[in-house]
Backbone as ProteinMPNN parsed JSONL, in Angstrom:
{"seq_chain_A": "MLVSKCLQARDMAYCPYSRFPVGAAILTADGAIISGCNVENASYGLTVCAERTAIQRAVVEGHTQFTAIAVTCDIKDRFVGPCGACRQVLMEFGSDWTVYLTKPDGSYKKTSLNELLPLAFSPADLMKN", "coords_chain_A": {"N_chain_A": [[-49.324, 73.09, 86.201], [-47.244, 73.788, 84.373], [-46.908, 71.266, 83.016], [-49.61, 70.96, 82.002], [-49.693, 73.167, 80.194], [-47.684, 72.381, 78.309], [-48.918, 70.252, 77.127], [-51.189, 71.497, 75.959], [-49.806, 73.117, 74.111], [-48.753, 71.256, 72.454], [-50.977, 70.414, 70.995], [-51.229, 72.322, 69.329], [-49.26, 72.07, 67.377], [-47.586, 72.164, 64.153], [-47.318, 69.963, 62.077], [-47.321, 68.524, 59.403], [-45.855, 66.836, 57.911], [-44.043, 64.948, 59.535], [-46.138, 64.12, 61.154], [-45.861, 64.132, 63.948], [-46.485, 65.574, 66.664], [-45.261, 67.91, 69.033], [-44.96, 69.487, 72.142], [-43.906, 72.203, 74.229], [-43.318, 73.677, 77.341], [-41.972, 76.425, 79.241], [-40.835, 77.493, 82.246], [-40.084, 80.54, 83.486], [-37.516, 82.426, 85.357], [-38.882, 84.307, 86.719], [-41.427, 83.38, 87.032], [-43.099, 83.294, 84.858], [-44.834, 81.5, 82.249], [-44.004, 80.182, 79.299], [-44.844, 78.923, 76.161], [-44.297, 76.474, 73.457], [-44.52, 74.907, 70.191], [-43.667, 72.249, 67.872], [-42.801, 73.333, 64.573], [-43.061, 72.55, 61.41], [-41.483, 72.275, 58.033], [-41.544, 72.258, 54.624], [-39.045, 72.176, 53.62], [-37.173, 70.256, 55.053], [-35.016, 70.623, 56.878], [-35.437, 73.208, 57.802], [-37.279, 72.957, 59.973], [-38.5, 73.716, 63.181], [-38.009, 72.889, 66.468], [-40.285, 72.195, 69.322], [-39.126, 72.832, 71.787], [-37.217, 74.767, 71.001], [-38.758, 76.654, 69.867], [-40.155, 77.646, 72.079], [-38.127, 78.775, 73.703], [-37.218, 80.678, 71.902], [-39.506, 82.344, 71.703], [-39.688, 83.155, 74.472], [-37.299, 84.625, 74.787], [-37.82, 86.765, 73.046], [-39.839, 87.954, 74.455], [-38.428, 89.019, 76.535], [-37.295, 87.275, 78.455], [-34.542, 85.5, 79.864], [-33.728, 83.774, 81.761], [-34.243, 80.749, 83.241], [-36.078, 78.067, 84.964], [-37.362, 75.637, 84.534], [-38.575, 73.137, 82.343], [-41.23, 71.562, 80.528], [-41.91, 68.855, 78.419], [-43.537, 67.327, 75.779], [-45.031, 64.61, 73.611], [-46.664, 62.537, 71.396], [-46.192, 59.861, 72.122], [-47.029, 57.166, 73.958], [-46.113, 55.017, 75.652], [-43.73, 55.426, 76.769], [-41.256, 57.783, 78.226], [-40.163, 60.57, 76.522], [-37.334, 62.449, 75.603], [-35.973, 65.831, 74.945], [-34.346, 66.543, 71.768], [-31.041, 66.319, 70.798], [-30.094, 68.785, 69.694], [-31.776, 70.601, 70.827], [-31.268, 70.291, 73.534], [-28.91, 71.244, 73.707], [-29.357, 73.972, 73.042], [-31.033, 74.681, 75.167], [-29.02, 74.465, 77.241], [-27.597, 76.729, 76.772], [-28.832, 78.635, 78.301], [-28.156, 78.079, 80.857], [-27.461, 75.534, 83.244], [-28.968, 74.436, 85.183], [-31.639, 73.347, 84.964], [-34.892, 71.957, 85.704], [-36.33, 69.244, 84.188], [-39.345, 68.108, 82.887], [-40.406, 65.26, 81.528], [-42.95, 64.313, 79.458], [-45.946, 62.35, 79.251], [-48.686, 61.753, 77.001], [-50.938, 61.41, 78.643], [-50.546, 63.096, 80.818], [-48.93, 62.219, 82.838], [-45.615, 62.274, 84.233], [-41.998, 62.394, 84.161], [-39.579, 63.424, 86.185], [-36.419, 64.996, 85.585], [-33.201, 66.341, 85.137], [-31.565, 68.988, 83.248], [-28.691, 68.758, 83.29], [-28.468, 65.869, 83.655], [-29.57, 64.991, 81.248], [-27.747, 66.018, 79.443], [-24.91, 65.476, 79.924], [-21.451, 66.515, 80.637], [-21.643, 68.887, 79.201], [-21.136, 71.324, 76.616], [-20.794, 74.707, 77.182], [-21.641, 78.296, 77.538], [-19.815, 79.137, 79.441], [-17.582, 77.61, 78.885], [-16.372, 79.089, 76.738], [-14.993, 81.08, 77.926], [-12.731, 80.147, 78.848], [-9.181, 79.69, 78.931]], "CA_chain_A": [[-49.59, 74.077, 85.226], [-46.23, 73.634, 83.22], [-47.31, 70.158, 82.254], [-50.849, 71.365, 81.194], [-49.409, 74.108, 78.991], [-46.945, 71.748, 77.236], [-49.904, 69.421, 76.383], [-51.816, 72.415, 75.167], [-48.965, 73.536, 72.999], [-48.539, 70.105, 71.496], [-52.112, 70.386, 70.178], [-51.056, 73.45, 68.25], [-48.096, 71.839, 66.455], [-47.783, 72.25, 62.821], [-46.45, 68.814, 61.678], [-48.01, 67.796, 58.383], [-44.853, 65.759, 57.261], [-43.89, 63.917, 60.387], [-47.204, 63.825, 61.989], [-45.238, 63.966, 65.318], [-46.628, 66.777, 67.506], [-44.517, 68.09, 70.201], [-45.285, 70.651, 72.822], [-42.898, 72.468, 75.427], [-43.595, 74.888, 78.17], [-40.913, 76.829, 79.87], [-40.955, 78.33, 83.418], [-39.094, 81.556, 83.648], [-37.092, 82.57, 86.691], [-39.743, 85.298, 87.478], [-42.703, 82.756, 87.135], [-43.912, 83.337, 83.53], [-44.764, 80.253, 81.512], [-43.973, 80.472, 77.661], [-45.044, 77.551, 75.453], [-44.037, 76.403, 71.967], [-44.704, 73.699, 69.492], [-42.86, 72.118, 66.57], [-43.3, 73.863, 63.363], [-42.257, 71.931, 60.273], [-41.379, 73.039, 56.936], [-41.344, 71.331, 53.475], [-37.694, 71.907, 53.439], [-37.156, 69.575, 56.491], [-33.98, 71.17, 57.761], [-35.875, 74.405, 58.442], [-38.171, 72.704, 60.905], [-38.085, 74.145, 64.345], [-38.624, 72.015, 67.5], [-41.146, 73.018, 70.29], [-38.369, 73.575, 72.781], [-36.462, 76.021, 70.541], [-39.837, 77.632, 69.582], [-40.498, 78.29, 73.397], [-37.002, 79.546, 74.088], [-37.253, 82.021, 71.122], [-40.705, 83.196, 72.259], [-39.237, 83.71, 75.701], [-36.338, 85.645, 74.636], [-38.455, 87.925, 72.42], [-40.647, 88.647, 75.708], [-37.459, 89.574, 77.562], [-36.72, 86.33, 79.446], [-33.372, 84.757, 79.497], [-33.386, 82.935, 82.963], [-35.287, 79.757, 83.404], [-35.826, 77.082, 85.995], [-37.937, 74.35, 84.25], [-39.29, 72.879, 80.93], [-41.947, 70.327, 80.318], [-41.921, 68.537, 77.044], [-44.425, 66.133, 75.573], [-45.237, 64.266, 72.369], [-47.733, 61.577, 71.493], [-45.703, 58.528, 72.395], [-47.743, 56.818, 75.257], [-45.614, 53.915, 76.421], [-42.414, 55.795, 77.312], [-40.957, 59.203, 78.26], [-39.263, 61.088, 75.4], [-36.666, 63.667, 76.008], [-35.607, 66.614, 73.781], [-33.363, 66.209, 70.842], [-29.615, 66.85, 71.102], [-29.926, 70.197, 69.445], [-32.605, 71.34, 71.857], [-30.517, 70.09, 74.772], [-27.669, 72.265, 73.478], [-29.962, 75.289, 73.075], [-31.409, 74.927, 76.621], [-27.861, 74.713, 78.033], [-27.156, 78.139, 76.472], [-29.381, 79.462, 79.33], [-27.98, 77.512, 82.18], [-27.451, 73.963, 83.358], [-29.684, 74.048, 86.333], [-33.065, 73.261, 84.715], [-35.585, 70.799, 85.919], [-37.087, 68.849, 83.018], [-40.441, 67.23, 83.031], [-40.726, 64.523, 80.309], [-44.457, 64.169, 79.846], [-46.631, 61.532, 78.408], [-49.937, 62.443, 76.647], [-51.995, 61.32, 79.573], [-50.16, 63.997, 81.823], [-48.036, 61.566, 83.768], [-44.338, 62.716, 83.901], [-40.789, 61.827, 84.718], [-38.722, 64.573, 86.577], [-35.135, 64.87, 85.426], [-32.593, 67.556, 84.948], [-30.715, 69.125, 82.023], [-27.498, 68.185, 83.537], [-28.681, 64.51, 83.444], [-29.864, 64.739, 79.911], [-26.627, 66.474, 78.619], [-23.646, 65.444, 80.702], [-20.18, 67.078, 80.068], [-22.042, 69.758, 78.053], [-20.4, 72.549, 76.131], [-21.634, 75.906, 77.499], [-20.937, 79.568, 77.378], [-18.597, 79.119, 80.288], [-16.453, 77.066, 78.175], [-15.783, 80.099, 75.785], [-14.22, 82.082, 78.827], [-11.594, 79.523, 79.505], [-7.971, 79.761, 78.006]], "C_chain_A": [[-48.63, 74.036, 84.035], [-46.673, 72.416, 82.396], [-48.591, 70.346, 81.365], [-50.523, 72.175, 80.04], [-48.559, 73.394, 78.045], [-47.95, 70.833, 76.474], [-50.801, 70.27, 75.56], [-51.116, 72.844, 73.847], [-48.866, 72.455, 71.947], [-49.764, 70.079, 70.483], [-52.053, 71.56, 69.134], [-49.892, 73.204, 67.211], [-48.552, 71.762, 65.006], [-46.722, 71.16, 62.218], [-47.073, 67.95, 60.582], [-47.135, 66.688, 57.753], [-44.649, 64.648, 58.177], [-45.115, 63.266, 61.144], [-46.802, 63.448, 63.505], [-45.304, 65.32, 66.06], [-45.782, 66.784, 68.66], [-44.825, 69.423, 70.826], [-44.199, 70.838, 73.911], [-43.48, 73.683, 76.021], [-42.467, 75.181, 79.084], [-41.355, 77.675, 81.132], [-39.798, 79.222, 83.553], [-38.634, 81.736, 85.083], [-38.16, 83.469, 87.37], [-41.168, 84.651, 87.409], [-43.626, 82.738, 86.053], [-43.787, 81.904, 82.902], [-44.884, 80.476, 79.972], [-43.996, 78.995, 77.112], [-44.571, 77.723, 74.037], [-44.34, 75.083, 71.475], [-43.843, 73.658, 68.383], [-43.611, 72.818, 65.494], [-42.414, 73.411, 62.179], [-42.314, 72.68, 59.022], [-41.088, 72.0, 55.769], [-39.862, 71.073, 53.183], [-37.289, 71.599, 54.874], [-36.175, 70.241, 57.448], [-34.343, 72.48, 58.448], [-36.982, 74.275, 59.542], [-37.627, 73.198, 62.267], [-38.737, 73.389, 65.452], [-39.35, 72.797, 68.517], [-40.305, 73.613, 71.368], [-37.78, 74.835, 72.443], [-37.507, 77.126, 70.238], [-40.093, 78.548, 70.84], [-39.391, 79.131, 73.817], [-37.026, 80.772, 73.27], [-38.434, 82.93, 71.476], [-40.335, 83.922, 73.557], [-38.364, 84.835, 75.647], [-36.993, 86.912, 74.086], [-39.33, 88.597, 73.512], [-39.683, 89.076, 76.829], [-36.979, 88.47, 78.569], [-35.541, 85.543, 79.04], [-33.007, 83.895, 80.797], [-34.585, 82.083, 83.13], [-35.043, 78.732, 84.422], [-36.473, 75.717, 85.546], [-38.463, 74.283, 82.878], [-40.21, 71.737, 81.006], [-42.12, 70.136, 78.875], [-42.833, 67.332, 76.895], [-44.58, 65.902, 74.042], [-46.476, 63.278, 72.472], [-47.395, 60.125, 71.755], [-46.258, 58.201, 73.799], [-47.091, 55.828, 76.1], [-44.203, 54.215, 77.059], [-42.277, 57.284, 77.42], [-39.971, 59.53, 77.181], [-38.683, 62.347, 75.696], [-36.473, 64.517, 74.82], [-34.419, 66.155, 72.908], [-32.068, 66.739, 71.265], [-29.444, 68.418, 70.906], [-30.606, 70.984, 70.489], [-31.894, 71.379, 73.239], [-29.501, 71.138, 74.781], [-28.236, 73.736, 73.676], [-30.401, 75.672, 74.563], [-30.224, 75.208, 77.538], [-27.305, 76.111, 77.86], [-27.696, 79.054, 77.6], [-29.209, 78.93, 80.688], [-28.12, 76.025, 82.203], [-28.43, 73.529, 84.373], [-31.213, 74.078, 86.15], [-33.67, 72.042, 85.318], [-36.414, 70.563, 84.654], [-38.141, 67.864, 83.243], [-40.734, 66.537, 81.72], [-42.113, 63.979, 80.528], [-45.029, 63.325, 78.782], [-48.028, 62.228, 78.037], [-51.046, 62.43, 77.762], [-51.575, 62.331, 80.942], [-49.193, 63.519, 82.832], [-46.527, 62.185, 83.286], [-43.282, 62.216, 84.707], [-39.981, 63.146, 84.976], [-37.259, 64.224, 86.405], [-34.505, 66.188, 85.456], [-31.826, 67.682, 83.502], [-29.368, 68.61, 82.125], [-27.484, 66.727, 83.33], [-28.819, 64.073, 81.944], [-28.697, 65.161, 78.883], [-25.384, 66.59, 79.474], [-22.372, 65.937, 79.854], [-20.529, 68.085, 78.898], [-21.04, 70.917, 77.818], [-21.346, 73.695, 76.441], [-20.894, 77.139, 77.356], [-19.717, 79.796, 78.289], [-17.408, 78.577, 79.686], [-15.689, 78.076, 77.164], [-14.896, 81.024, 76.561], [-12.867, 81.424, 79.207], [-10.471, 79.666, 78.387], [-7.435, 78.466, 77.621]], "O_chain_A": [[-49.031, 74.204, 82.883], [-46.8, 72.531, 81.177], [-48.636, 69.961, 80.197], [-51.033, 71.913, 78.951], [-48.662, 73.769, 76.878], [-47.809, 70.676, 75.261], [-51.188, 69.816, 74.484], [-51.674, 72.918, 72.752], [-48.892, 72.704, 70.742], [-49.596, 69.768, 69.304], [-52.841, 71.627, 68.191], [-49.621, 74.023, 66.333], [-49.673, 71.375, 64.675], [-45.552, 71.421, 61.941], [-47.328, 66.766, 60.805], [-47.64, 65.742, 57.15], [-44.967, 63.509, 57.837], [-45.102, 62.14, 61.641], [-47.384, 62.568, 64.14], [-44.342, 66.088, 66.084], [-45.569, 65.734, 69.265], [-44.945, 70.417, 70.109], [-43.648, 69.875, 74.445], [-44.034, 74.566, 75.367], [-41.982, 74.239, 79.711], [-42.233, 78.524, 80.981], [-38.661, 78.778, 83.714], [-39.307, 81.235, 85.983], [-38.301, 83.353, 88.587], [-42.108, 85.378, 87.729], [-44.763, 82.28, 86.166], [-42.763, 81.233, 83.032], [-45.917, 80.962, 79.513], [-43.3, 78.077, 77.546], [-44.45, 78.816, 73.484], [-44.423, 74.149, 72.273], [-43.311, 74.66, 67.905], [-44.839, 72.899, 65.48], [-41.264, 73.812, 61.997], [-43.087, 73.63, 58.897], [-40.434, 70.983, 56.003], [-39.447, 70.048, 52.644], [-37.099, 72.461, 55.732], [-36.443, 70.405, 58.638], [-33.754, 72.87, 59.456], [-37.546, 75.273, 59.99], [-36.421, 73.115, 62.499], [-39.957, 73.233, 65.414], [-39.097, 73.997, 68.626], [-40.601, 74.7, 71.866], [-37.74, 75.807, 73.197], [-37.225, 78.321, 70.328], [-40.218, 79.772, 70.808], [-39.674, 80.227, 74.3], [-36.874, 81.861, 73.823], [-38.305, 84.154, 71.525], [-40.613, 85.108, 73.733], [-38.556, 85.862, 76.298], [-36.752, 88.006, 74.595], [-39.515, 89.811, 73.422], [-40.106, 89.445, 77.925], [-36.26, 88.83, 79.501], [-35.53, 84.96, 77.956], [-31.914, 83.327, 80.79], [-35.732, 82.531, 83.162], [-33.883, 78.498, 84.762], [-36.138, 74.701, 86.156], [-38.776, 75.318, 82.29], [-39.782, 70.826, 81.715], [-42.433, 71.074, 78.142], [-42.893, 66.452, 77.754], [-44.319, 66.809, 73.252], [-47.185, 63.227, 73.477], [-48.254, 59.253, 71.617], [-45.957, 58.93, 74.744], [-47.467, 55.747, 77.269], [-43.614, 53.39, 77.757], [-43.053, 58.019, 76.808], [-39.015, 58.783, 76.972], [-39.397, 63.295, 76.023], [-36.759, 64.052, 73.716], [-33.572, 65.404, 73.391], [-32.054, 67.629, 72.116], [-28.849, 69.165, 71.682], [-30.052, 71.96, 70.995], [-31.939, 72.371, 73.967], [-29.277, 71.831, 75.773], [-27.651, 74.566, 74.371], [-30.166, 76.771, 75.065], [-30.311, 76.017, 78.461], [-26.604, 76.612, 78.739], [-27.124, 80.114, 77.852], [-29.976, 79.247, 81.597], [-28.754, 75.376, 81.371], [-28.728, 72.337, 84.448], [-31.967, 74.66, 86.929], [-32.93, 71.066, 85.445], [-37.076, 71.454, 84.121], [-37.842, 66.798, 83.782], [-41.287, 67.185, 80.831], [-42.441, 63.332, 81.522], [-44.722, 63.473, 77.599], [-48.447, 63.169, 78.711], [-51.929, 63.287, 77.807], [-52.252, 62.294, 81.969], [-48.67, 64.308, 83.619], [-46.324, 62.521, 82.119], [-43.498, 61.676, 85.791], [-39.742, 63.895, 84.029], [-36.823, 63.242, 87.005], [-35.194, 67.155, 85.779], [-31.543, 66.726, 82.78], [-28.865, 68.047, 81.153], [-26.464, 66.276, 82.809], [-28.317, 63.049, 81.479], [-28.668, 64.754, 77.721], [-24.877, 67.686, 79.711], [-22.278, 65.79, 78.635], [-19.883, 68.141, 77.852], [-20.279, 71.359, 78.678], [-22.512, 73.693, 76.046], [-19.692, 77.138, 77.093], [-18.769, 80.512, 77.966], [-16.299, 79.043, 79.948], [-14.521, 77.869, 76.835], [-14.088, 81.722, 75.949], [-11.994, 82.059, 79.798], [-10.731, 79.745, 77.186], [-6.458, 78.398, 76.876]]}, "name": "protein", "num_of_chains": 1, "seq": "MLVSKCLQARDMAYCPYSRFPVGAAILTADGAIISGCNVENASYGLTVCAERTAIQRAVVEGHTQFTAIAVTCDIKDRFVGPCGACRQVLMEFGSDWTVYLTKPDGSYKKTSLNELLPLAFSPADLMKN"}
């Protein structure tokens, strides 16, 4: 279901400049699925990635604990992961995420956020002296 939702979200992407649609779907700790897509802007720096759109939507809906995310784009010949900024945003909500890197045909590679962002800076680092 998570993979299917990320593929559906990709189809909603607003990407007139890059023409690189991305979709993401997050599984919350209580079983809800929240999706997001990339939303570009003519001022390129204001573009928001699919993963961050999904996180922001989830937080607005009261979710801050997550177990998994599925991410997809239109690249067919390899699995593509979240950008560095999105990896850091995901880490804000814990390091124990399952990540499904998904191709357009629905095939996926299962990995983890810890694998994608080793030695990450996290909220716990702010508590150390």
